[in-house]
mmCIF file of C-alpha atoms in Angstrom:
data_model
loop_
_atom_site.group_PDB
_atom_site.id
_atom_site.type_symbol
_atom_site.label_atom_id
_atom_site.label_comp_id
_atom_site.label_asym_id
_atom_site.label_seq_id
_atom_site.Cartn_x
_atom_site.Cartn_y
_atom_site.Cartn_z
ATOM 1 C CA MET A 8 19.717 -5.723 19.706
ATOM 2 C CA PRO A 9 21.820 -3.868 22.267
ATOM 3 C CA VAL A 10 25.540 -4.608 22.250
ATOM 4 C CA ARG A 11 28.387 -3.236 24.321
ATOM 5 C CA VAL A 12 30.668 -1.168 22.081
ATOM 6 C CA SER A 13 34.170 -0.663 23.455
ATOM 7 C CA ALA A 14 35.397 1.650 20.667
ATOM 8 C CA SER A 15 33.860 3.506 17.738
ATOM 9 C CA ASP A 16 35.974 5.601 15.373
ATOM 10 C CA VAL A 17 35.698 7.164 11.942
ATOM 11 C CA VAL A 18 38.556 5.581 9.970
ATOM 12 C CA TYR A 19 37.747 7.284 6.677
ATOM 13 C CA ASP A 20 36.121 10.692 6.371
ATOM 14 C CA GLY A 21 34.630 10.661 2.891
ATOM 15 C CA ALA A 22 33.165 13.293 0.600
ATOM 16 C CA ILE A 23 29.681 11.765 0.834
ATOM 17 C CA TRP A 24 29.813 9.227 3.675
ATOM 18 C CA ASN A 25 32.265 7.895 6.221
ATOM 19 C CA VAL A 26 33.643 4.483 7.115
ATOM 20 C CA ARG A 27 33.310 3.688 10.815
ATOM 21 C CA ARG A 28 35.101 0.974 12.816
ATOM 22 C CA ASP A 29 33.353 -0.447 15.877
ATOM 23 C CA SER A 30 34.702 -2.913 18.407
ATOM 24 C CA PHE A 31 31.993 -4.679 20.375
ATOM 25 C CA ASP A 32 31.333 -7.697 22.560
ATOM 26 C CA TYR A 33 29.119 -10.435 21.117
ATOM 27 C CA ASN A 34 28.709 -14.100 22.092
ATOM 28 C CA GLY A 35 31.588 -13.814 24.521
ATOM 29 C CA ALA A 36 34.064 -12.481 21.948
ATOM 30 C CA SER A 37 35.451 -9.066 21.090
ATOM 31 C CA ILE A 38 34.635 -8.319 17.432
ATOM 32 C CA THR A 39 35.727 -5.461 15.166
ATOM 33 C CA ARG A 40 33.703 -4.480 12.121
ATOM 34 C CA GLU A 41 33.925 -1.631 9.621
ATOM 35 C CA TYR A 42 30.892 -0.264 7.812
ATOM 36 C CA ILE A 43 29.646 2.724 5.868
ATOM 37 C CA ASP A 44 28.109 5.207 8.290
ATOM 38 C CA HIS A 45 25.200 6.507 6.240
ATOM 39 C CA PRO A 46 22.823 9.442 6.838
ATOM 40 C CA GLY A 47 19.855 7.497 5.500
ATOM 41 C CA ALA A 48 17.915 8.102 2.306
ATOM 42 C CA VAL A 49 14.449 8.453 0.844
ATOM 43 C CA ALA A 50 12.885 7.431 -2.463
ATOM 44 C CA VAL A 51 9.586 8.214 -4.144
ATOM 45 C CA LEU A 52 7.296 5.967 -6.145
ATOM 46 C CA ALA A 53 5.160 8.582 -7.898
ATOM 47 C CA LEU A 54 2.014 7.065 -9.383
ATOM 48 C CA ASP A 55 -0.308 8.924 -11.739
ATOM 49 C CA GLU A 56 -4.027 8.401 -12.373
ATOM 50 C CA GLN A 57 -3.233 5.793 -15.047
ATOM 51 C CA ASP A 58 -1.168 3.689 -12.587
ATOM 52 C CA ARG A 59 2.058 4.741 -14.291
ATOM 53 C CA VAL A 60 5.258 5.010 -12.259
ATOM 54 C CA LEU A 61 7.700 7.864 -12.734
ATOM 55 C CA LEU A 62 11.143 6.388 -13.457
ATOM 56 C CA ILE A 63 14.399 8.227 -14.037
ATOM 57 C CA LYS A 64 17.535 7.015 -15.803
ATOM 58 C CA GLN A 65 20.723 8.205 -14.105
ATOM 59 C CA TYR A 66 24.455 7.464 -14.239
ATOM 60 C CA ARG A 67 25.964 5.685 -11.218
ATOM 61 C CA HIS A 68 29.744 5.664 -11.161
ATOM 62 C CA PRO A 69 30.441 2.566 -9.002
ATOM 63 C CA THR A 70 28.762 0.386 -11.638
ATOM 64 C CA GLY A 71 29.508 2.589 -14.652
ATOM 65 C CA LEU A 72 25.887 2.257 -15.759
ATOM 66 C CA ARG A 73 22.950 4.503 -16.536
ATOM 67 C CA GLY A 74 20.015 2.601 -15.134
ATOM 68 C CA TRP A 75 16.365 3.079 -14.300
ATOM 69 C CA GLU A 76 15.610 4.197 -10.751
ATOM 70 C CA LEU A 77 13.012 5.878 -8.585
ATOM 71 C CA PRO A 78 13.711 9.514 -7.662
ATOM 72 C CA ALA A 79 15.764 9.253 -4.477
ATOM 73 C CA GLY A 80 18.421 10.959 -2.432
ATOM 74 C CA LEU A 81 20.356 11.255 0.801
ATOM 75 C CA LEU A 82 19.012 12.779 3.978
ATOM 76 C CA ASP A 83 22.107 14.931 4.244
ATOM 77 C CA ILE A 84 20.495 18.233 5.240
ATOM 78 C CA ALA A 85 20.704 18.610 9.007
ATOM 79 C CA GLY A 86 17.310 18.498 10.673
ATOM 80 C CA GLU A 87 15.376 17.898 7.465
ATOM 81 C CA ASN A 88 12.208 15.843 7.907
ATOM 82 C CA ALA A 89 12.269 12.661 5.831
ATOM 83 C CA VAL A 90 9.006 13.453 4.027
ATOM 84 C CA VAL A 91 10.261 16.944 3.198
ATOM 85 C CA GLY A 92 13.450 15.358 1.874
ATOM 86 C CA ALA A 93 11.413 13.029 -0.345
ATOM 87 C CA GLN A 94 9.365 15.941 -1.671
ATOM 88 C CA ARG A 95 12.574 17.850 -2.381
ATOM 89 C CA GLU A 96 14.121 14.940 -4.268
ATOM 90 C CA LEU A 97 11.010 14.418 -6.393
ATOM 91 C CA ALA A 98 11.012 18.074 -7.388
ATOM 92 C CA GLU A 99 14.765 18.306 -7.979
ATOM 93 C CA GLU A 100 15.176 15.080 -9.935
ATOM 94 C CA ALA A 101 11.898 14.851 -11.828
ATOM 95 C CA ASP A 102 10.259 18.317 -11.810
ATOM 96 C CA VAL A 103 7.149 16.892 -10.147
ATOM 97 C CA VAL A 104 5.145 17.627 -6.996
ATOM 98 C CA ALA A 105 2.448 15.475 -5.396
ATOM 99 C CA ALA A 106 -0.620 16.239 -3.294
ATOM 100 C CA GLU A 107 -0.892 12.864 -1.509
ATOM 101 C CA TRP A 108 1.923 11.143 0.378
ATOM 102 C CA ALA A 109 2.017 7.788 2.174
ATOM 103 C CA LEU A 110 4.708 5.437 3.470
ATOM 104 C CA LEU A 111 5.035 2.442 1.136
ATOM 105 C CA THR A 112 7.935 0.477 2.642
ATOM 106 C CA GLU A 113 11.398 0.754 4.207
ATOM 107 C CA PHE A 114 14.475 -1.449 4.341
ATOM 108 C CA TYR A 115 18.210 -1.665 5.017
ATOM 109 C CA THR A 116 20.147 -1.750 1.762
ATOM 110 C CA THR A 117 23.230 -3.673 2.929
ATOM 111 C CA PRO A 118 22.937 -4.642 6.617
ATOM 112 C CA GLY A 119 26.275 -6.468 6.541
ATOM 113 C CA GLY A 120 28.255 -3.439 5.421
ATOM 114 C CA SER A 121 26.236 -0.277 5.963
ATOM 115 C CA ASN A 122 23.668 1.177 8.347
ATOM 116 C CA GLU A 123 21.863 2.797 5.391
ATOM 117 C CA ALA A 124 18.109 2.750 5.883
ATOM 118 C CA ILE A 125 15.746 3.848 3.119
ATOM 119 C CA ARG A 126 12.103 4.806 3.155
ATOM 120 C CA ILE A 127 10.081 4.600 -0.044
ATOM 121 C CA TYR A 128 7.063 6.876 -0.215
ATOM 122 C CA LEU A 129 4.040 6.559 -2.473
ATOM 123 C CA ALA A 130 3.195 9.930 -4.030
ATOM 124 C CA ARG A 131 -0.107 10.499 -5.843
ATOM 125 C CA GLY A 132 -1.970 13.499 -7.177
ATOM 126 C CA VAL A 133 1.118 14.445 -9.188
ATOM 127 C CA SER A 134 1.655 17.544 -11.290
ATOM 128 C CA ALA A 135 4.584 19.039 -13.190
ATOM 129 C CA ILE A 136 6.548 22.113 -12.100
ATOM 130 C CA ALA A 137 9.221 24.268 -13.707
ATOM 131 C CA ALA A 138 12.398 22.390 -14.609
ATOM 132 C CA PHE A 139 15.071 22.276 -11.904
ATOM 133 C CA ASP A 140 18.622 23.304 -12.812
ATOM 134 C CA ARG A 141 20.447 19.982 -12.462
ATOM 135 C CA THR A 142 24.218 19.424 -12.512
ATOM 136 C CA HIS A 143 26.803 16.602 -12.457
ATOM 137 C CA GLU A 144 25.278 13.107 -12.768
ATOM 138 C CA GLU A 145 21.795 14.575 -12.568
ATOM 139 C CA ALA A 146 22.304 16.894 -15.550
ATOM 140 C CA ASP A 147 21.218 14.257 -18.078
ATOM 141 C CA ILE A 148 18.501 12.510 -16.064
ATOM 142 C CA GLU A 149 15.920 10.942 -18.383
ATOM 143 C CA PRO A 150 12.377 10.690 -16.953
ATOM 144 C CA ARG A 151 9.768 8.222 -18.173
ATOM 145 C CA TRP A 152 6.260 7.251 -17.071
ATOM 146 C CA VAL A 153 5.853 3.457 -17.188
ATOM 147 C CA SER A 154 2.840 1.365 -16.169
ATOM 148 C CA LEU A 155 3.200 -0.403 -12.848
ATOM 149 C CA ASP A 156 2.478 -3.743 -14.518
ATOM 150 C CA THR A 157 5.289 -3.176 -17.039
ATOM 151 C CA CYS A 158 7.641 -2.281 -14.199
ATOM 152 C CA VAL A 159 6.751 -5.523 -12.407
ATOM 153 C CA ASP A 160 7.478 -7.458 -15.599
ATOM 154 C CA ALA A 161 10.865 -5.715 -15.879
ATOM 155 C CA VAL A 162 11.767 -6.671 -12.308
ATOM 156 C CA LEU A 163 10.755 -10.310 -12.741
ATOM 157 C CA ALA A 164 12.584 -10.535 -16.085
ATOM 158 C CA ARG A 165 15.755 -9.109 -14.471
ATOM 159 C CA ARG A 166 15.854 -6.163 -16.887
ATOM 160 C CA VAL A 167 16.367 -3.716 -14.008
ATOM 161 C CA SER A 168 18.788 -4.096 -11.118
ATOM 162 C CA ASN A 169 18.403 -1.075 -8.834
ATOM 163 C CA PRO A 170 17.302 -2.462 -5.439
ATOM 164 C CA ILE A 171 15.269 0.588 -4.421
ATOM 165 C CA LEU A 172 13.335 0.379 -7.675
ATOM 166 C CA MET A 173 12.805 -3.369 -7.337
ATOM 167 C CA VAL A 174 11.641 -3.219 -3.725
ATOM 168 C CA GLY A 175 9.400 -0.227 -4.415
ATOM 169 C CA ILE A 176 7.783 -1.736 -7.508
ATOM 170 C CA LEU A 177 7.047 -5.096 -5.890
ATOM 171 C CA ALA A 178 5.764 -3.432 -2.715
ATOM 172 C CA ALA A 179 3.482 -1.191 -4.775
ATOM 173 C CA GLN A 180 2.158 -4.150 -6.766
ATOM 174 C CA VAL A 181 1.262 -6.063 -3.612
ATOM 175 C CA ALA A 182 -0.109 -2.957 -1.872
ATOM 176 C CA ARG A 183 -2.332 -2.180 -4.878
ATOM 177 C CA SER A 184 -3.633 -5.769 -4.929
ATOM 178 C CA ARG A 185 -4.751 -5.245 -1.313
ATOM 179 C CA GLY A 186 -6.482 -1.946 -2.021
ATOM 180 C CA TRP A 187 -3.571 0.082 -0.619
ATOM 181 C CA SER A 188 -4.603 -1.026 2.888
ATOM 182 C CA ALA A 189 -0.972 -1.618 3.918
ATOM 183 C CA LEU A 190 0.073 2.007 3.448
ATOM 184 C CA ALA A 191 1.122 3.964 6.527
ATOM 185 C CA PRO A 192 1.026 7.714 7.187
ATOM 186 C CA ALA A 193 3.950 9.492 5.557
ATOM 187 C CA ASP A 194 5.031 10.958 8.897
ATOM 188 C CA SER A 195 5.143 7.593 10.719
ATOM 189 C CA PRO A 196 7.984 7.285 13.268
ATOM 190 C CA TRP A 197 11.224 5.917 11.834
ATOM 191 C CA PRO A 198 13.111 4.079 14.598
ATOM 192 C CA ARG A 199 15.327 2.243 12.057
ATOM 193 C CA HIS A 200 16.807 5.482 10.722
ATOM 194 C CA PRO A 201 20.581 5.485 11.445
ATOM 195 C CA GLN A 202 20.361 8.853 13.171
ATOM 196 C CA SER A 203 17.481 7.764 15.393
ATOM 197 C CA SER A 204 18.236 7.280 19.058
ATOM 198 C CA ASP A 205 16.131 4.109 18.862
ATOM 199 C CA SER A 206 17.924 2.553 15.866
ATOM 200 C CA ARG A 207 20.636 0.905 17.965
ATOM 201 C CA SER A 208 21.134 0.772 21.714
ATOM 202 C CA LEU A 209 24.910 1.085 21.835
ATOM 203 C CA HIS A 210 26.649 1.229 25.173
ATOM 204 C CA ILE A 211 30.166 2.557 24.580
ATOM 205 C CA THR A 212 32.532 1.671 27.377
ATOM 206 C CA SER A 213 36.036 2.819 28.151
#
C-alpha cells in the first residue's frame, strides 16, 4: 500500500543490519515508526529420496539456544541472485548441493518490526560435497537428516521453535499432499523482497 513518507533516516548503523526511522502520513495522521531494515534472506528445505529433510543445529545468541533450523542466510552480497544465495548457503552450512530447485513459500518474519522477507526453496536431487571451512557460530553446526513426517510431528508438538523451519516444514507437508503442484519456479519474481522497487511504493516528500 503506497504511503507518503516525509522522512526516512538510519538511526542505528549496525554490524549486520540497520534500524530505520520513517515518518509517514496514514489515516490523516503523521506517524513515526522504527524498524529493522533487512537485506532479506533465503532458506533451503533439502529433501532426499527417502523424504528426509536436512536440518542443522546452530547457536543463536539472542535466545542463547542451539536449535534445529533449515540451512539459511542473509542476502547480503550485492547483486547476488536469491537462488544463487540459497545454493551458497546450502553448500556453506551443510556441505550439500542439489540438482533440482523450486520455490516452496515466502513470508515476512516480523511485519510489525522488520521488513525482512524470506524465501524458502525446495531442493531435491541432493549430494554431498567437500566440507566447508566454517567459523564463529557455524563452526559447530550439527547436521541431521530427519523424515518429513517426524519434522511435522515436532512442529505440532512444539518441540521446535524456529519460524523458518516451522513454516517450511508445514508448507512442504501440504505441498507433498497435493503432489507438489503448488511449487513455483525457483527464479520466480520476488516483489516482496525489501530491496525490490515493487516491495513498497514510498513517496518521500520534503
